[in-house]
Short mmCIF file of C-alpha atoms in Angstrom, two decimals:
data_model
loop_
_atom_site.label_atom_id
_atom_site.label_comp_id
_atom_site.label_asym_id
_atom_site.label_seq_id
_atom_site.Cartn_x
_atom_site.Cartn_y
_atom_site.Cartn_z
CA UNK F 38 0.00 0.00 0.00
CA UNK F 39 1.18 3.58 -0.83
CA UNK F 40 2.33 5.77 1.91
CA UNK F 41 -0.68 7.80 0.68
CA UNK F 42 -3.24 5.49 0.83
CA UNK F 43 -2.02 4.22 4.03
CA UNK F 44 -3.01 7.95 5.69
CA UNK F 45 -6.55 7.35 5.37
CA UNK F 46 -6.58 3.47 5.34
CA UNK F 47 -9.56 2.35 6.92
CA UNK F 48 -10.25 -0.83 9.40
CA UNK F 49 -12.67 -3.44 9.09
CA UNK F 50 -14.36 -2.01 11.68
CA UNK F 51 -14.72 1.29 9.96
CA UNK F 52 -15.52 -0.39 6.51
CA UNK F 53 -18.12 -2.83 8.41
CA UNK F 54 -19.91 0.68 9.76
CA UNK F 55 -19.07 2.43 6.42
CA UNK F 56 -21.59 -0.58 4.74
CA UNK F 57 -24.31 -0.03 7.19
CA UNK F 58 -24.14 3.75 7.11
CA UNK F 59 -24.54 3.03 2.75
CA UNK F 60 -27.37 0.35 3.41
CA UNK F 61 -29.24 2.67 5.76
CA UNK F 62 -28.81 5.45 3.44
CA UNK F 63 -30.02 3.70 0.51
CA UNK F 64 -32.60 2.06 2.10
CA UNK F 65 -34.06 4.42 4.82
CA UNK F 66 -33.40 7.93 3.69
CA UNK F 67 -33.55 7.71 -0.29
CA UNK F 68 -37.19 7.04 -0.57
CA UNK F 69 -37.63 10.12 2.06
CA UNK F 70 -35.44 12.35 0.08
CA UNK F 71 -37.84 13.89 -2.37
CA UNK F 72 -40.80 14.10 -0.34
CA UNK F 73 -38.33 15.91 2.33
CA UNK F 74 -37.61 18.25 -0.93
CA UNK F 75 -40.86 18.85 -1.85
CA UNK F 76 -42.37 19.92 1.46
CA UNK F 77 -39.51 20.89 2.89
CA UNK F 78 -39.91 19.38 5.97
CA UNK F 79 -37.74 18.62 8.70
CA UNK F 80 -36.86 14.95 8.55
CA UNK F 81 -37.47 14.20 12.69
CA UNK F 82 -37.98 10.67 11.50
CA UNK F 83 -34.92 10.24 10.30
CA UNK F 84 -33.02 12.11 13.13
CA UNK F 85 -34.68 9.67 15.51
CA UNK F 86 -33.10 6.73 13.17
CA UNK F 87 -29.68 8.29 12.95
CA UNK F 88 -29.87 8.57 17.48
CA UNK F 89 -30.88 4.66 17.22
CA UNK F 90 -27.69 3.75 15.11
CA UNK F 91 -25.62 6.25 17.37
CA UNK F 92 -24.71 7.74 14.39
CA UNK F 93 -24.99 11.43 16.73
CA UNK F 94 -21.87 10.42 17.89
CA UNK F 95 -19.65 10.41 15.08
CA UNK F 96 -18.26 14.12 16.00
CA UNK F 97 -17.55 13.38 19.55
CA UNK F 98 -14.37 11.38 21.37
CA UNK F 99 -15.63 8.27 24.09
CA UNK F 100 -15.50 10.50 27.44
CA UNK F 101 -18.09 12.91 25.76
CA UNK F 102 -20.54 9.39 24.77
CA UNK F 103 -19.02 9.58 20.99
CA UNK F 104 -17.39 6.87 19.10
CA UNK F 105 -14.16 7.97 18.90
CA UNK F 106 -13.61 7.15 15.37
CA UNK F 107 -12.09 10.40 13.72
CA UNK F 108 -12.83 12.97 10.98
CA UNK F 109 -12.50 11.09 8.27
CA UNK F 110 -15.22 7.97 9.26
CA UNK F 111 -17.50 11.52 10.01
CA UNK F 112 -17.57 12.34 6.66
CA UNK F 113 -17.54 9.06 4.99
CA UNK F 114 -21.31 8.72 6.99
CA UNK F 115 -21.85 12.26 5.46
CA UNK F 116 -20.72 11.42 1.89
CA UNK F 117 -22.90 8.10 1.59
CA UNK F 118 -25.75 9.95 3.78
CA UNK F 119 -25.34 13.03 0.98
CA UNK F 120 -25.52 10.82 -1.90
CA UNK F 121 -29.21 10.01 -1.10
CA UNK F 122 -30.36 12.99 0.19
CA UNK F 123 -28.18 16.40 0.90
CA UNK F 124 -30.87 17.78 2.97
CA UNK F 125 -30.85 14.79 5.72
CA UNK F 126 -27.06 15.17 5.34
CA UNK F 127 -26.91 18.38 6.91
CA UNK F 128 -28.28 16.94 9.91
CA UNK F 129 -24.67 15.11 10.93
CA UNK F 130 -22.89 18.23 9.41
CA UNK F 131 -24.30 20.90 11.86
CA UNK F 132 -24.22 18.56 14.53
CA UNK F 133 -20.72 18.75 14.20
CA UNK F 134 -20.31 22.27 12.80
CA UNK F 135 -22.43 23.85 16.15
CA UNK F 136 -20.41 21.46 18.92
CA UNK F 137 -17.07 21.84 17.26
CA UNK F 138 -16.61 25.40 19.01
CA UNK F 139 -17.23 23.76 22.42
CA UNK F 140 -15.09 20.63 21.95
CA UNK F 141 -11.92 22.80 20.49
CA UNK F 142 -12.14 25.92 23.02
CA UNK F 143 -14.41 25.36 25.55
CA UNK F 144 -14.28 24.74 28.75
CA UNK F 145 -14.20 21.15 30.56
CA UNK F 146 -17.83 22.30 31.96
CA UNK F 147 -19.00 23.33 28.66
CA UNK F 148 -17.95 20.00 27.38
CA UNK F 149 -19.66 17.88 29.91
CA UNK F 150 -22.94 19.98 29.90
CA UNK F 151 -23.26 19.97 26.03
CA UNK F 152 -21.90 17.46 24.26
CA UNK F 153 -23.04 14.02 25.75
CA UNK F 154 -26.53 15.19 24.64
CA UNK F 155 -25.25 15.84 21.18
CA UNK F 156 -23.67 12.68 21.12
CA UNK F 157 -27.05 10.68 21.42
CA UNK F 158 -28.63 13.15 19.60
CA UNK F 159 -31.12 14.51 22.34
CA UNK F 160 -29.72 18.02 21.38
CA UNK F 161 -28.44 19.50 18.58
CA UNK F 162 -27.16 22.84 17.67
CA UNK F 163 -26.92 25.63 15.29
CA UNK F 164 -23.70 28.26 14.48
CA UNK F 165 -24.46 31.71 14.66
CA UNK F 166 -22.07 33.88 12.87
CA UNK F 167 -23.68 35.13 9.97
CA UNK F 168 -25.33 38.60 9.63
CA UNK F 169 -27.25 40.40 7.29
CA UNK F 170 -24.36 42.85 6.52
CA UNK F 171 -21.60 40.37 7.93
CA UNK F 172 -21.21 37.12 5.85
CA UNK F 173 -17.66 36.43 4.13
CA UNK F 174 -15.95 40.04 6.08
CA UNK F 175 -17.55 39.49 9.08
CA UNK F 176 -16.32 43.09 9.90
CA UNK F 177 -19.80 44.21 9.80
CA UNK F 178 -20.96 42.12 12.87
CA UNK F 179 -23.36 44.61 14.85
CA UNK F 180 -24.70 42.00 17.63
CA UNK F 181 -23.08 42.46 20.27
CA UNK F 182 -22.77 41.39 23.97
CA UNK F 183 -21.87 43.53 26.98
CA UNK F 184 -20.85 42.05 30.54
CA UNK F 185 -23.11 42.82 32.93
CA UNK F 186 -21.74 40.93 36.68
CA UNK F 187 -21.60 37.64 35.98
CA UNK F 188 -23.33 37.69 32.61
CA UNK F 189 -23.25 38.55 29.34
CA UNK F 190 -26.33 40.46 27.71
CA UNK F 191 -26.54 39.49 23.70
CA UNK F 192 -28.60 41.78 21.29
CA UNK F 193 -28.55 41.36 17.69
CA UNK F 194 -30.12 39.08 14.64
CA UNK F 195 -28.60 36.36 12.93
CA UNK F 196 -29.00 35.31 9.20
CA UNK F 197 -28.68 32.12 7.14
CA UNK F 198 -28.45 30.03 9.80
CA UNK F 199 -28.95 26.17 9.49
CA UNK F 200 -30.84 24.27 12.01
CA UNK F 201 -33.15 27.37 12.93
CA UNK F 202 -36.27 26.63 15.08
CA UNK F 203 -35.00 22.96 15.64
CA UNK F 204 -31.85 23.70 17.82
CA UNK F 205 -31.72 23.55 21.29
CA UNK F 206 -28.89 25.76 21.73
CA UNK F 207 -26.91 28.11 19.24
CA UNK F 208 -23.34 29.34 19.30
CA UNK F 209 -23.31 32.91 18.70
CA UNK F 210 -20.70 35.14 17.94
CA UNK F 211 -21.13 38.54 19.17
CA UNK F 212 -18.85 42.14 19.10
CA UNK F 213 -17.41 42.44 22.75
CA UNK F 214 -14.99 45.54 21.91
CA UNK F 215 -16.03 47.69 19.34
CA UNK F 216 -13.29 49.64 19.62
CA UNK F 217 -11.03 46.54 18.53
CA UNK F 218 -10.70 47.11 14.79
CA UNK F 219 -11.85 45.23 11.87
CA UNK F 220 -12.85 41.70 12.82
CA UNK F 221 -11.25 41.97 16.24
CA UNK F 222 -13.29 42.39 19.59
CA UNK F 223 -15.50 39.28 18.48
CA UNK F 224 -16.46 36.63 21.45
CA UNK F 225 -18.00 33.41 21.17
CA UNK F 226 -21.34 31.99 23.78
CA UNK F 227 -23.81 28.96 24.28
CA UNK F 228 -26.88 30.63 23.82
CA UNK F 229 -29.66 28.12 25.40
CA UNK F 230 -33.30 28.40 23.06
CA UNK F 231 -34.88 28.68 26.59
CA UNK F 232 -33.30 31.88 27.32
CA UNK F 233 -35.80 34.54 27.84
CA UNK F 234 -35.34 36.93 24.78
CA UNK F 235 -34.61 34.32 22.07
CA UNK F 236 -37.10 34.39 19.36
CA UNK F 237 -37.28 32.37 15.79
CA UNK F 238 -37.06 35.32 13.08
CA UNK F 239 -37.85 34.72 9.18
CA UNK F 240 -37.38 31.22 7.55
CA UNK F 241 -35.81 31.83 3.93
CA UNK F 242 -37.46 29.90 0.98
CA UNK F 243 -33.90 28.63 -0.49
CA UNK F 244 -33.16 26.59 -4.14
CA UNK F 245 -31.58 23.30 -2.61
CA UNK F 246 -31.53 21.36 0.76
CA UNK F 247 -35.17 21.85 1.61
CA UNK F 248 -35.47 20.16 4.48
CA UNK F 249 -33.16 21.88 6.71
CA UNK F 250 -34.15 24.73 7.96
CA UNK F 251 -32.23 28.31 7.81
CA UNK F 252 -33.48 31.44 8.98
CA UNK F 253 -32.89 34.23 11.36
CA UNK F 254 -32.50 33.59 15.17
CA UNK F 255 -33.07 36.88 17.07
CA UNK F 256 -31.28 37.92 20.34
CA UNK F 257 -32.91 40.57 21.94
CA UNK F 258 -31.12 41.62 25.39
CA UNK F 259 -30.79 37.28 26.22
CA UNK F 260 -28.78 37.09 29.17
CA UNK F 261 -26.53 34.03 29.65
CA UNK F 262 -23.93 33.32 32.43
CA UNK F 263 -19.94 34.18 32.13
CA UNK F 264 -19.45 30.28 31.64
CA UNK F 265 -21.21 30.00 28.77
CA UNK F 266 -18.49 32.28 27.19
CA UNK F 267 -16.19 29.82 24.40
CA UNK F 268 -12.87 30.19 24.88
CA UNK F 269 -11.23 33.45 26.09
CA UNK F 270 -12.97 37.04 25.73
CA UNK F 271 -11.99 39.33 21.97
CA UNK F 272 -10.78 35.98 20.58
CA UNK F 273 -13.70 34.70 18.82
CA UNK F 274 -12.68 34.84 15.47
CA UNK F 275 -10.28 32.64 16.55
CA UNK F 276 -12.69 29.94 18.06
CA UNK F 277 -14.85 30.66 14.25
CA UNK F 278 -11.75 30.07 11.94
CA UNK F 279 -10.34 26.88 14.09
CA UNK F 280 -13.57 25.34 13.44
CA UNK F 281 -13.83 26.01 9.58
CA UNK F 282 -10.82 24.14 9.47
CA UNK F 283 -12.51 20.93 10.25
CA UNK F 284 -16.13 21.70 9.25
CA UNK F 285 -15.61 22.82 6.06
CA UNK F 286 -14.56 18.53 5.38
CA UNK F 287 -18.37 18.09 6.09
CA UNK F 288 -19.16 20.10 3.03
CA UNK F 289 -16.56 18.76 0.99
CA UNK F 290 -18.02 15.62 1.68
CA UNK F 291 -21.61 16.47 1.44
CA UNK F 292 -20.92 17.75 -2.31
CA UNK F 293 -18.75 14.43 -2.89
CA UNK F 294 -22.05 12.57 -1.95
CA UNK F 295 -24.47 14.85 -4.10
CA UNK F 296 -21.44 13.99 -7.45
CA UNK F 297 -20.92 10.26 -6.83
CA UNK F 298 -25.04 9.75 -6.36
CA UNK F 299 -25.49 11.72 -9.57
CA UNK F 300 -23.08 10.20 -11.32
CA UNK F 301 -24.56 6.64 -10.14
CA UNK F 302 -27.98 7.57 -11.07
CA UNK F 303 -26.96 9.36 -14.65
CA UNK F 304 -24.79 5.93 -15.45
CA UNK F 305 -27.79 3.92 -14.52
CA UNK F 306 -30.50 5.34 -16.57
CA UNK F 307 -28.12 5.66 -19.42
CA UNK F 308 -27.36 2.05 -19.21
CA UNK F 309 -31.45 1.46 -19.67
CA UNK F 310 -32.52 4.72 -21.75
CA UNK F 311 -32.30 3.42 -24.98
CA UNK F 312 -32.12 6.09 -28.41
CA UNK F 313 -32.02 5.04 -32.20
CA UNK F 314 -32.28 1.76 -30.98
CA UNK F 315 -29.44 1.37 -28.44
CA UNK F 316 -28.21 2.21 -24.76
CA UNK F 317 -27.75 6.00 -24.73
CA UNK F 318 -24.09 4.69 -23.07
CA UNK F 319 -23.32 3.12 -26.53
CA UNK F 320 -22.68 6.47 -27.75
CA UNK F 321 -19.36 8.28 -27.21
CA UNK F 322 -20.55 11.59 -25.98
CA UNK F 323 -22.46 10.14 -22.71
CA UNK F 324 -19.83 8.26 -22.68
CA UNK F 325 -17.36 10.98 -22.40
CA UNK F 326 -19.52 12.47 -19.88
CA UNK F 327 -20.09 9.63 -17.33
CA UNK F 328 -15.94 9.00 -17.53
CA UNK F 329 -15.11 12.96 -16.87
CA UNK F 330 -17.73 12.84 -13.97
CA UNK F 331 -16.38 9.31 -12.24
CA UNK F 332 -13.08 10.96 -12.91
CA UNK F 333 -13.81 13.93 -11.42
CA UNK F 334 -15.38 12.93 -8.08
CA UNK F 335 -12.62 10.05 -7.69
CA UNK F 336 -9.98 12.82 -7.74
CA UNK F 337 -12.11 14.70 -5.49
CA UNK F 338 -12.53 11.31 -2.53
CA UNK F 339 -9.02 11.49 -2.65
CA UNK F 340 -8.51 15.23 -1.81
CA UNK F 341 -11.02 14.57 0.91
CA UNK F 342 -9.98 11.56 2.35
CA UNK F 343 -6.19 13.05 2.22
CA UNK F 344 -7.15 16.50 4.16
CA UNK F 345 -9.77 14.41 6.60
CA UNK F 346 -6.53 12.09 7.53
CA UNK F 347 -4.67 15.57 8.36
CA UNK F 348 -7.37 16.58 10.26
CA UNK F 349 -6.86 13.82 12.25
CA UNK F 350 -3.21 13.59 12.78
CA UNK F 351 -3.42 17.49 13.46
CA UNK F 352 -1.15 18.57 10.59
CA UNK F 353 -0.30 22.14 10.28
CA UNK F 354 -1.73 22.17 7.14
CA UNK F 355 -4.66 20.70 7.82
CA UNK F 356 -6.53 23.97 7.21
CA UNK F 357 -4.95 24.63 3.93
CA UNK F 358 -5.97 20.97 2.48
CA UNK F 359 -9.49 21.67 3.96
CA UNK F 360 -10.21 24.52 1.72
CA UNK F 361 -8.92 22.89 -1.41
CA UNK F 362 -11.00 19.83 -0.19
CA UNK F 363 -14.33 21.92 0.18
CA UNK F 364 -13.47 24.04 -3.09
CA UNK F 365 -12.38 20.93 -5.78
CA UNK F 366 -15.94 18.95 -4.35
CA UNK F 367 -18.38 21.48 -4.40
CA UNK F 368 -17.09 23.03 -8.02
CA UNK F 369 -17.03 19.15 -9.20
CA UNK F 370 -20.38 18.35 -7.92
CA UNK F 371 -21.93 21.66 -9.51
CA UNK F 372 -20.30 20.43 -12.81
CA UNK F 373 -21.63 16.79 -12.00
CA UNK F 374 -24.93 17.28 -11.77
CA UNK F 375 -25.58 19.28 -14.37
CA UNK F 376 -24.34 17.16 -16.68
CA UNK F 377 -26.30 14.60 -14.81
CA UNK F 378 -29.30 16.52 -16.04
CA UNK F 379 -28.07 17.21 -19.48
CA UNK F 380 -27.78 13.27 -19.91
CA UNK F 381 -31.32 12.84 -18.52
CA UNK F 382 -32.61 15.06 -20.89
CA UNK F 383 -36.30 16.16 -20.07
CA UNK F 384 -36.19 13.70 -17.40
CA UNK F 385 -33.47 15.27 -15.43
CA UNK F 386 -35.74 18.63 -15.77
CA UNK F 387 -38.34 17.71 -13.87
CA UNK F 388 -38.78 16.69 -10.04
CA UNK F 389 -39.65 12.66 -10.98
CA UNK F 390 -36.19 12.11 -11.18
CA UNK F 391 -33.80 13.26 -8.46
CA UNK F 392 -30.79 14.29 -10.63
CA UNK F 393 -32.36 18.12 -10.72
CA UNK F 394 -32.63 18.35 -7.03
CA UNK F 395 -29.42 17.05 -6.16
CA UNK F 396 -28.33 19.99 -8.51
CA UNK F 397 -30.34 22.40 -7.21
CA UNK F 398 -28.45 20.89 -3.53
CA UNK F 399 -25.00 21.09 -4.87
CA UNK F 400 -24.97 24.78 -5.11
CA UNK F 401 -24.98 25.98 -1.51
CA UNK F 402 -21.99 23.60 -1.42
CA UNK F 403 -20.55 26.56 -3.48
CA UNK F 404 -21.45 29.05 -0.80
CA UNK F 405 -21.69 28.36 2.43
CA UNK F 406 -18.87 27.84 5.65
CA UNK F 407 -17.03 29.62 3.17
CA UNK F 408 -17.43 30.62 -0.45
CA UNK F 409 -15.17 29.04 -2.90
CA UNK F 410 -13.98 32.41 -3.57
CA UNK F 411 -13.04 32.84 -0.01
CA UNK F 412 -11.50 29.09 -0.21
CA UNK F 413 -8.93 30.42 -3.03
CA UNK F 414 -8.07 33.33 -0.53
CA UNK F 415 -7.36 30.60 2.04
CA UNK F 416 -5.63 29.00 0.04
CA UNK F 417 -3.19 31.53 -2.04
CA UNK F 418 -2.61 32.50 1.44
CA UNK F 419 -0.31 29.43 2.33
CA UNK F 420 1.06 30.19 -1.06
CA UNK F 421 3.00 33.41 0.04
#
């Protein structure tokens, strides 16, 4: 085995859990998936299934009630979750994405109140950084929080924020010192739902991943106690960046699910979708298509798996291979599914066939934890 392959090998046990994640997936939550799409519903159903198969604890290490398995068998659950239906997906990603602050900078209290309850899926959370006038520079922050004895009084509104209505406690970033400078003076808190002054804003009507939903959570004058600040006070951005580093993997792998179950699906119906009076994959120019798309999200696993493995080990440059991991997948699985549509023809236009939803799905992949413009900033960065 190569030295590279051997970074991200993967043990029976992991393969054996790897299988049931894919048999669950194509079993349990593709014949939810467009129904989830159409009425955009919460899947609670499947939430419920994913707590029975502890799949919850994926993101967490054994003293928290997690399985202790590592980044990389994360978002190989996320990838063959993803490849069924992006929407249900989202439900491992956030529950990593909105503990991830706790488990890398909070404290050993925060840890024990929050994250054995995320592990079993009771609980799950949201990330509050987005604002209205703060999304990639989030320079233009206005909520802010102001210390007030022993705790911390948060005003402001979120926006785009995944998991709105549904989580039980959000981690919000707010402006301590305004007089810090650009992006500076930021602090990170647990904000409970329960707290009194915590209100469920507008729900946006979005393109793709339907049934998760994203919105604005409102803050208005919520008090929460001085240990429910993350990490140290000013250094929030800090807490927000060091978990990008390992969440954006979940959307890498979320949009190397979406490719790889569009490519399946296009190389499928091609093989039965018969023209001038053969297979539609007799013909060179689906042909062409099908190998650049296998091609494509291959390259693409490998990225992933490669950046998940430095997640794991810690590497300094685990950040850098994250971005190229989230930018390469969700580009590729843009370009993937629409050609999975173009090789449907009128089929893949219309909602009986789930190659134009898992298009309309890729795209966020493009935008959110991130932009893929910001990604190339990340990335030129380490390039200096």
């Amino acid at each position: 085995m190569s030295a590279l392959a051997d970074a991200y090998a993967l043990t029976d046990e992991q393969r054996d859990f790897r299988d049931t994640i894919r048999k669950v997936a194509q079993e349990r939550v593709a014949p939810r998936a467009a129904e989830i799409d159409a009425k955009a519903e919460y899947p609670w159903d499947l939430r419920e299934l994913f707590s029975e198969l502890n799949l919850f604890g994926l993101p967490f290490e054994p003293e928290h009630g997690g399985t202790g398995t590592g980044v990389l068998m994360l978002n190989i659950a996320v990838e063959e979750i993803a490849k069924a239906c992006a929407s249900t997906a989202l439900m491992l990603m956030v529950q990593e994405l909105g503990t991830l602050p706790i488990k890398l900078f909070g404290s050993e209290e925060l840890k024990n109140r929050f994250l054995p309850k995320c592990a079993t899926g009771e609980w799950t959370p949201a990330f509050a950084l987005s604002e209205p006038e703060a999304g990639s520079d989030p320079g233009g922050m206005i909520t802010k929080a102001v210390r007030d004895g022993d705790e911390w009084v948060i005003t402001g509104t979120k926006n785009w924020i995944s998991n709105l209505g549904v989580a039980d406690f959000y981690i919000v970033f707010a402006v301590t010192d305004p007089t810090a400078g650009h992006s500076k003076g930021i602090s990170a808190f647990v904000v409970e739902r329960t707290r009194e002054g915590f209100s469920v804003g507008n729900y946006e009507h979005k393109l793709g991943i339907k049934g998760s939903p994203t919105g604005q959570p409102i803050f208005d004058e919520v008090r929460v106690p001085a240990e429910n600040l993350i990490g140290e006070v000013n250094k929030g951005m800090h807490v927000a960046l060091g978990t990008l580093d390992y969440s954006r993997l979940g959307v890498a792998a979320q949009a190397l699910g979406i490719a790889q179950g569009a490519t399946d699906y296009a190389a499928a119906y091609a093989r039965e979708r018969r023209q001038f009076g053969k297979p539609i994959n007799a013909f060179q120019g689906i042909q062409f298509k099908l190998a650049d798309m296998e091609t494509q999200t291959a390259a693409g696993r490998e990225l992933l798996y490669q950046a998940c493995a430095k997640a794991d080990r810690g590497d300094a440059d685990r950040g850098k291979y994250s971005a190229m991991a989230k930018l390469y997948n969700a580009d590729n699985a843009m370009r993937v599914t629409v050609e999975a549509v173009q090789i449907l023809g009128g089929y893949g236009y219309v909602s009986e066939y789930p190659v134009e939803r898992m298009m309309r799905d890729a795209k966020i992949t493009q935008i959110y934890e991130g932009t893929n413009e910001i990604q190339r900033v990340v990335i030129a960065r380490t390039m200096r």
